[in-house]
């Protein structure tokens, strides 16, 4: 066996059909050891990805509804009249920055630095809270202008889509606060690290969905 082939065999322990030159398999999936099932960390992350995909399907339905009803203003205010792009740009900056600080918190967990982990998680939470504050402020201002969800089909679709995302952010903040408390009390236990990894996936997914909202709802809605 060449050096390249040997190196390949070592790097791919789960590849079927590999032999040592004497008819014996290099690695066999016997249910334990190198050929055993995936780790708990991998299976939990895989399961959470399935949840995220189902959540994205739900948001797709909201996006489709908004696209169909975006012109159904019933003589009421349009997006161009209501949307304040400066506020929305600030929200976007806050949420994207929170995703970055969340990544820094993940790196801190790899170093097992409690102080750095808690600091970056706190910054992530504060940025997310600021984002949510601006969103609630926008909703309240629109309601005072008689542009609530019952005013038109367009506004119903808008509040449903953006409000659903905001609800996810609020739940994410509750999750984040719980994780911070658990880490402080219990330390870097494997189950807590798995949950923190799932939170990171969730938070990054919210960023992706918000970029779609920012582009398809606000930018296109405010365009002439």
mmCIF file of C-alpha atoms in Angstrom:
data_model
loop_
_atom_site.group_PDB
_atom_site.id
_atom_site.type_symbol
_atom_site.label_atom_id
_atom_site.label_comp_id
_atom_site.label_asym_id
_atom_site.label_seq_id
_atom_site.Cartn_x
_atom_site.Cartn_y
_atom_site.Cartn_z
ATOM 1 C CA UNK A 1 0.000 0.000 0.000
ATOM 2 C CA UNK A 2 1.384 3.438 -0.922
ATOM 3 C CA UNK A 3 1.927 6.199 1.590
ATOM 4 C CA UNK A 4 -0.943 8.162 0.062
ATOM 5 C CA UNK A 5 -3.296 5.211 0.295
ATOM 6 C CA UNK A 6 -2.216 4.508 3.849
ATOM 7 C CA UNK A 7 -2.761 8.130 4.835
ATOM 8 C CA UNK A 8 -6.172 8.077 3.227
ATOM 9 C CA UNK A 9 -7.104 4.979 5.197
ATOM 10 C CA UNK A 10 -6.169 6.650 8.450
ATOM 11 C CA UNK A 11 -8.105 9.805 7.648
ATOM 12 C CA UNK A 12 -11.292 7.985 6.681
ATOM 13 C CA UNK A 13 -12.028 5.499 9.471
ATOM 14 C CA UNK A 14 -15.694 5.092 8.514
ATOM 15 C CA UNK A 15 -15.185 4.421 4.821
ATOM 16 C CA UNK A 16 -16.416 0.898 4.029
ATOM 17 C CA UNK A 17 -14.355 -1.679 2.153
ATOM 18 C CA UNK A 18 -10.888 -0.629 3.344
ATOM 19 C CA UNK A 19 -8.415 -3.500 3.849
ATOM 20 C CA UNK A 20 -4.944 -3.893 5.263
ATOM 21 C CA UNK A 21 -3.603 -5.938 2.332
ATOM 22 C CA UNK A 22 -4.281 -9.295 4.013
ATOM 23 C CA UNK A 23 -8.009 -9.395 3.414
ATOM 24 C CA UNK A 24 -8.877 -7.909 6.778
ATOM 25 C CA UNK A 25 -10.816 -4.705 7.176
ATOM 26 C CA UNK A 26 -8.916 -1.782 8.633
ATOM 27 C CA UNK A 27 -11.988 -0.550 10.493
ATOM 28 C CA UNK A 28 -15.278 -2.321 11.023
ATOM 29 C CA UNK A 29 -18.417 -0.673 12.396
ATOM 30 C CA UNK A 30 -18.959 -3.042 15.304
ATOM 31 C CA UNK A 31 -20.998 -0.604 17.353
ATOM 32 C CA UNK A 32 -18.107 0.555 19.517
ATOM 33 C CA UNK A 33 -14.657 2.030 19.109
ATOM 34 C CA UNK A 34 -13.572 3.824 15.951
ATOM 35 C CA UNK A 35 -16.178 2.151 13.787
ATOM 36 C CA UNK A 36 -19.042 2.771 16.193
ATOM 37 C CA UNK A 37 -21.951 5.216 16.026
ATOM 38 C CA UNK A 38 -21.556 8.974 15.908
ATOM 39 C CA UNK A 39 -20.948 10.879 19.115
ATOM 40 C CA UNK A 40 -23.730 12.410 21.174
ATOM 41 C CA UNK A 41 -22.580 15.868 20.100
ATOM 42 C CA UNK A 42 -23.005 14.984 16.406
ATOM 43 C CA UNK A 43 -26.415 13.333 16.811
ATOM 44 C CA UNK A 44 -27.787 16.225 18.886
ATOM 45 C CA UNK A 45 -26.546 18.782 16.346
ATOM 46 C CA UNK A 46 -28.040 16.737 13.495
ATOM 47 C CA UNK A 47 -31.406 16.553 15.250
ATOM 48 C CA UNK A 48 -31.375 20.289 15.890
ATOM 49 C CA UNK A 49 -30.646 20.946 12.204
ATOM 50 C CA UNK A 50 -33.844 19.044 11.405
ATOM 51 C CA UNK A 51 -35.739 21.343 13.794
ATOM 52 C CA UNK A 52 -34.210 24.404 12.134
ATOM 53 C CA UNK A 53 -35.255 23.147 8.702
ATOM 54 C CA UNK A 54 -38.836 22.767 9.915
ATOM 55 C CA UNK A 55 -38.685 26.311 11.293
ATOM 56 C CA UNK A 56 -37.400 27.615 7.960
ATOM 57 C CA UNK A 57 -40.310 25.896 6.206
ATOM 58 C CA UNK A 58 -42.693 27.778 8.504
ATOM 59 C CA UNK A 59 -40.988 31.083 7.720
ATOM 60 C CA UNK A 60 -41.196 30.246 4.005
ATOM 61 C CA UNK A 61 -44.977 30.133 4.359
ATOM 62 C CA UNK A 62 -44.952 33.572 6.008
ATOM 63 C CA UNK A 63 -42.719 34.942 3.251
ATOM 64 C CA UNK A 64 -45.055 33.528 0.589
ATOM 65 C CA UNK A 65 -48.080 35.075 2.291
ATOM 66 C CA UNK A 66 -46.372 38.447 2.478
ATOM 67 C CA UNK A 67 -45.377 38.283 -1.196
ATOM 68 C CA UNK A 68 -48.990 37.611 -2.196
ATOM 69 C CA UNK A 69 -50.470 40.303 0.083
ATOM 70 C CA UNK A 70 -47.799 42.994 -0.217
ATOM 71 C CA UNK A 71 -49.983 45.122 -2.498
ATOM 72 C CA UNK A 72 -53.240 44.537 -0.617
ATOM 73 C CA UNK A 73 -53.161 47.775 1.354
ATOM 74 C CA UNK A 74 -56.943 48.416 1.162
ATOM 75 C CA UNK A 75 -56.252 52.129 0.744
ATOM 76 C CA UNK A 76 -54.071 52.180 3.851
ATOM 77 C CA UNK A 77 -50.417 53.113 4.266
ATOM 78 C CA UNK A 78 -47.824 51.309 2.190
ATOM 79 C CA UNK A 79 -44.400 50.089 3.168
ATOM 80 C CA UNK A 80 -42.801 53.129 1.545
ATOM 81 C CA UNK A 81 -44.806 55.372 3.866
ATOM 82 C CA UNK A 82 -44.204 53.339 7.029
ATOM 83 C CA UNK A 83 -40.737 51.827 6.926
ATOM 84 C CA UNK A 84 -37.806 53.730 8.456
ATOM 85 C CA UNK A 85 -34.736 52.241 6.825
ATOM 86 C CA UNK A 86 -32.331 53.908 9.262
ATOM 87 C CA UNK A 87 -33.956 52.072 12.156
ATOM 88 C CA UNK A 88 -34.007 48.795 10.235
ATOM 89 C CA UNK A 89 -30.335 49.213 9.271
ATOM 90 C CA UNK A 90 -29.490 49.694 12.951
ATOM 91 C CA UNK A 91 -31.433 46.533 13.804
ATOM 92 C CA UNK A 92 -29.537 44.630 11.131
ATOM 93 C CA UNK A 93 -26.191 45.817 12.453
ATOM 94 C CA UNK A 94 -27.133 44.840 16.009
ATOM 95 C CA UNK A 95 -28.254 41.341 15.053
ATOM 96 C CA UNK A 96 -25.270 40.624 12.795
ATOM 97 C CA UNK A 97 -22.882 41.845 15.490
ATOM 98 C CA UNK A 98 -24.612 39.633 18.044
ATOM 99 C CA UNK A 99 -23.951 36.652 15.784
ATOM 100 C CA UNK A 100 -20.254 37.572 15.726
ATOM 101 C CA UNK A 101 -20.051 37.906 19.515
ATOM 102 C CA UNK A 102 -21.887 34.598 19.827
ATOM 103 C CA UNK A 103 -19.107 33.040 17.766
ATOM 104 C CA UNK A 104 -16.537 34.571 20.110
ATOM 105 C CA UNK A 105 -18.384 32.983 23.031
ATOM 106 C CA UNK A 106 -18.125 29.604 21.308
ATOM 107 C CA UNK A 107 -14.380 30.066 20.883
ATOM 108 C CA UNK A 108 -14.139 30.941 24.574
ATOM 109 C CA UNK A 109 -15.858 27.666 25.493
ATOM 110 C CA UNK A 110 -13.177 25.780 23.537
ATOM 111 C CA UNK A 111 -10.593 27.412 25.810
ATOM 112 C CA UNK A 112 -12.782 26.642 28.835
ATOM 113 C CA UNK A 113 -12.613 30.280 29.849
ATOM 114 C CA UNK A 114 -15.668 30.967 32.006
ATOM 115 C CA UNK A 115 -15.078 34.730 32.227
ATOM 116 C CA UNK A 116 -14.706 35.185 28.454
ATOM 117 C CA UNK A 117 -17.647 32.890 27.712
ATOM 118 C CA UNK A 118 -19.970 34.737 30.082
ATOM 119 C CA UNK A 119 -18.791 38.126 28.825
ATOM 120 C CA UNK A 120 -19.416 37.372 25.153
ATOM 121 C CA UNK A 121 -22.733 35.675 25.885
ATOM 122 C CA UNK A 122 -23.790 38.764 27.845
ATOM 123 C CA UNK A 123 -22.788 41.048 24.962
ATOM 124 C CA UNK A 124 -24.725 38.803 22.572
ATOM 125 C CA UNK A 125 -27.794 39.041 24.774
ATOM 126 C CA UNK A 126 -27.573 42.830 25.098
ATOM 127 C CA UNK A 127 -27.283 43.257 21.333
ATOM 128 C CA UNK A 128 -30.254 40.951 20.812
ATOM 129 C CA UNK A 129 -32.271 42.866 23.408
ATOM 130 C CA UNK A 130 -31.455 46.168 21.665
ATOM 131 C CA UNK A 131 -32.609 44.670 18.372
ATOM 132 C CA UNK A 132 -35.867 43.562 19.971
ATOM 133 C CA UNK A 133 -36.387 46.967 21.599
ATOM 134 C CA UNK A 134 -36.152 48.720 18.223
ATOM 135 C CA UNK A 135 -38.595 46.246 16.708
ATOM 136 C CA UNK A 136 -41.158 46.751 19.466
ATOM 137 C CA UNK A 137 -40.663 50.497 19.125
ATOM 138 C CA UNK A 138 -41.433 50.218 15.419
ATOM 139 C CA UNK A 139 -44.598 48.208 16.063
ATOM 140 C CA UNK A 140 -45.831 50.696 18.660
ATOM 141 C CA UNK A 141 -45.194 53.653 16.329
ATOM 142 C CA UNK A 142 -47.102 51.928 13.523
ATOM 143 C CA UNK A 143 -50.018 51.175 15.837
ATOM 144 C CA UNK A 144 -50.190 54.854 16.858
ATOM 145 C CA UNK A 145 -50.412 55.746 13.160
ATOM 146 C CA UNK A 146 -53.441 53.463 12.777
ATOM 147 C CA UNK A 147 -51.297 50.978 10.877
ATOM 148 C CA UNK A 148 -51.844 47.914 13.026
ATOM 149 C CA UNK A 149 -52.255 44.364 11.739
ATOM 150 C CA UNK A 150 -56.026 44.755 11.318
ATOM 151 C CA UNK A 151 -55.691 47.763 8.985
ATOM 152 C CA UNK A 152 -55.016 45.751 5.818
ATOM 153 C CA UNK A 153 -53.946 42.344 4.556
ATOM 154 C CA UNK A 154 -50.513 43.802 3.807
ATOM 155 C CA UNK A 155 -50.030 44.864 7.412
ATOM 156 C CA UNK A 156 -51.402 41.562 8.714
ATOM 157 C CA UNK A 157 -48.790 39.686 6.665
ATOM 158 C CA UNK A 158 -46.071 42.137 7.748
ATOM 159 C CA UNK A 159 -46.789 41.837 11.466
ATOM 160 C CA UNK A 160 -47.093 38.051 11.204
ATOM 161 C CA UNK A 161 -43.728 37.636 9.473
ATOM 162 C CA UNK A 162 -41.663 40.201 11.372
ATOM 163 C CA UNK A 163 -43.433 39.465 14.646
ATOM 164 C CA UNK A 164 -42.723 35.748 14.306
ATOM 165 C CA UNK A 165 -39.038 36.498 13.875
ATOM 166 C CA UNK A 166 -39.102 38.849 16.860
ATOM 167 C CA UNK A 167 -40.760 36.145 18.959
ATOM 168 C CA UNK A 168 -37.926 33.790 18.035
ATOM 169 C CA UNK A 169 -35.394 36.422 19.110
ATOM 170 C CA UNK A 170 -37.185 36.863 22.439
ATOM 171 C CA UNK A 171 -37.223 33.111 23.059
ATOM 172 C CA UNK A 172 -33.559 32.977 22.077
ATOM 173 C CA UNK A 173 -32.769 35.590 24.725
ATOM 174 C CA UNK A 174 -34.566 33.525 27.374
ATOM 175 C CA UNK A 175 -32.594 30.484 26.234
ATOM 176 C CA UNK A 176 -29.363 32.480 26.382
ATOM 177 C CA UNK A 177 -30.025 33.678 29.916
ATOM 178 C CA UNK A 178 -30.763 30.136 31.033
ATOM 179 C CA UNK A 179 -27.551 28.858 29.439
ATOM 180 C CA UNK A 180 -25.485 31.551 31.154
ATOM 181 C CA UNK A 181 -26.900 30.604 34.548
ATOM 182 C CA UNK A 182 -26.346 26.872 33.957
ATOM 183 C CA UNK A 183 -22.762 27.396 32.809
ATOM 184 C CA UNK A 184 -22.009 29.535 35.845
ATOM 185 C CA UNK A 185 -23.401 26.966 38.273
ATOM 186 C CA UNK A 186 -22.475 23.667 36.584
ATOM 187 C CA UNK A 187 -19.425 24.548 34.499
ATOM 188 C CA UNK A 188 -18.513 23.226 31.059
ATOM 189 C CA UNK A 189 -20.398 19.950 31.227
ATOM 190 C CA UNK A 190 -20.760 18.053 27.924
ATOM 191 C CA UNK A 191 -24.558 18.381 27.890
ATOM 192 C CA UNK A 192 -24.332 22.150 28.413
ATOM 193 C CA UNK A 193 -21.784 22.484 25.620
ATOM 194 C CA UNK A 194 -24.165 20.624 23.299
ATOM 195 C CA UNK A 195 -27.013 22.972 24.227
ATOM 196 C CA UNK A 196 -24.802 25.999 23.719
ATOM 197 C CA UNK A 197 -23.840 24.688 20.277
ATOM 198 C CA UNK A 198 -27.523 24.303 19.388
ATOM 199 C CA UNK A 199 -28.169 27.855 20.582
ATOM 200 C CA UNK A 200 -25.427 29.086 18.245
ATOM 201 C CA UNK A 201 -27.063 27.305 15.303
ATOM 202 C CA UNK A 202 -30.435 28.814 16.254
ATOM 203 C CA UNK A 203 -29.047 32.347 16.575
ATOM 204 C CA UNK A 204 -27.202 32.194 13.257
ATOM 205 C CA UNK A 205 -30.377 30.902 11.562
ATOM 206 C CA UNK A 206 -32.260 33.936 12.891
ATOM 207 C CA UNK A 207 -29.600 36.138 11.279
ATOM 208 C CA UNK A 208 -30.150 34.476 7.908
ATOM 209 C CA UNK A 209 -33.920 34.882 8.166
ATOM 210 C CA UNK A 210 -33.542 38.538 9.161
ATOM 211 C CA UNK A 211 -31.366 39.257 6.134
ATOM 212 C CA UNK A 212 -34.194 37.885 3.983
ATOM 213 C CA UNK A 213 -36.720 40.078 5.837
ATOM 214 C CA UNK A 214 -34.489 43.136 5.529
ATOM 215 C CA UNK A 215 -34.118 42.613 1.788
ATOM 216 C CA UNK A 216 -37.520 41.330 0.690
ATOM 217 C CA UNK A 217 -39.744 43.211 3.127
ATOM 218 C CA UNK A 218 -38.027 46.487 4.005
ATOM 219 C CA UNK A 219 -35.763 47.327 1.061
ATOM 220 C CA UNK A 220 -38.229 46.255 -1.622
ATOM 221 C CA UNK A 221 -41.171 47.639 0.364
ATOM 222 C CA UNK A 222 -39.572 51.059 0.726
ATOM 223 C CA UNK A 223 -38.455 51.268 -2.899
ATOM 224 C CA UNK A 224 -40.429 53.519 -5.289
#
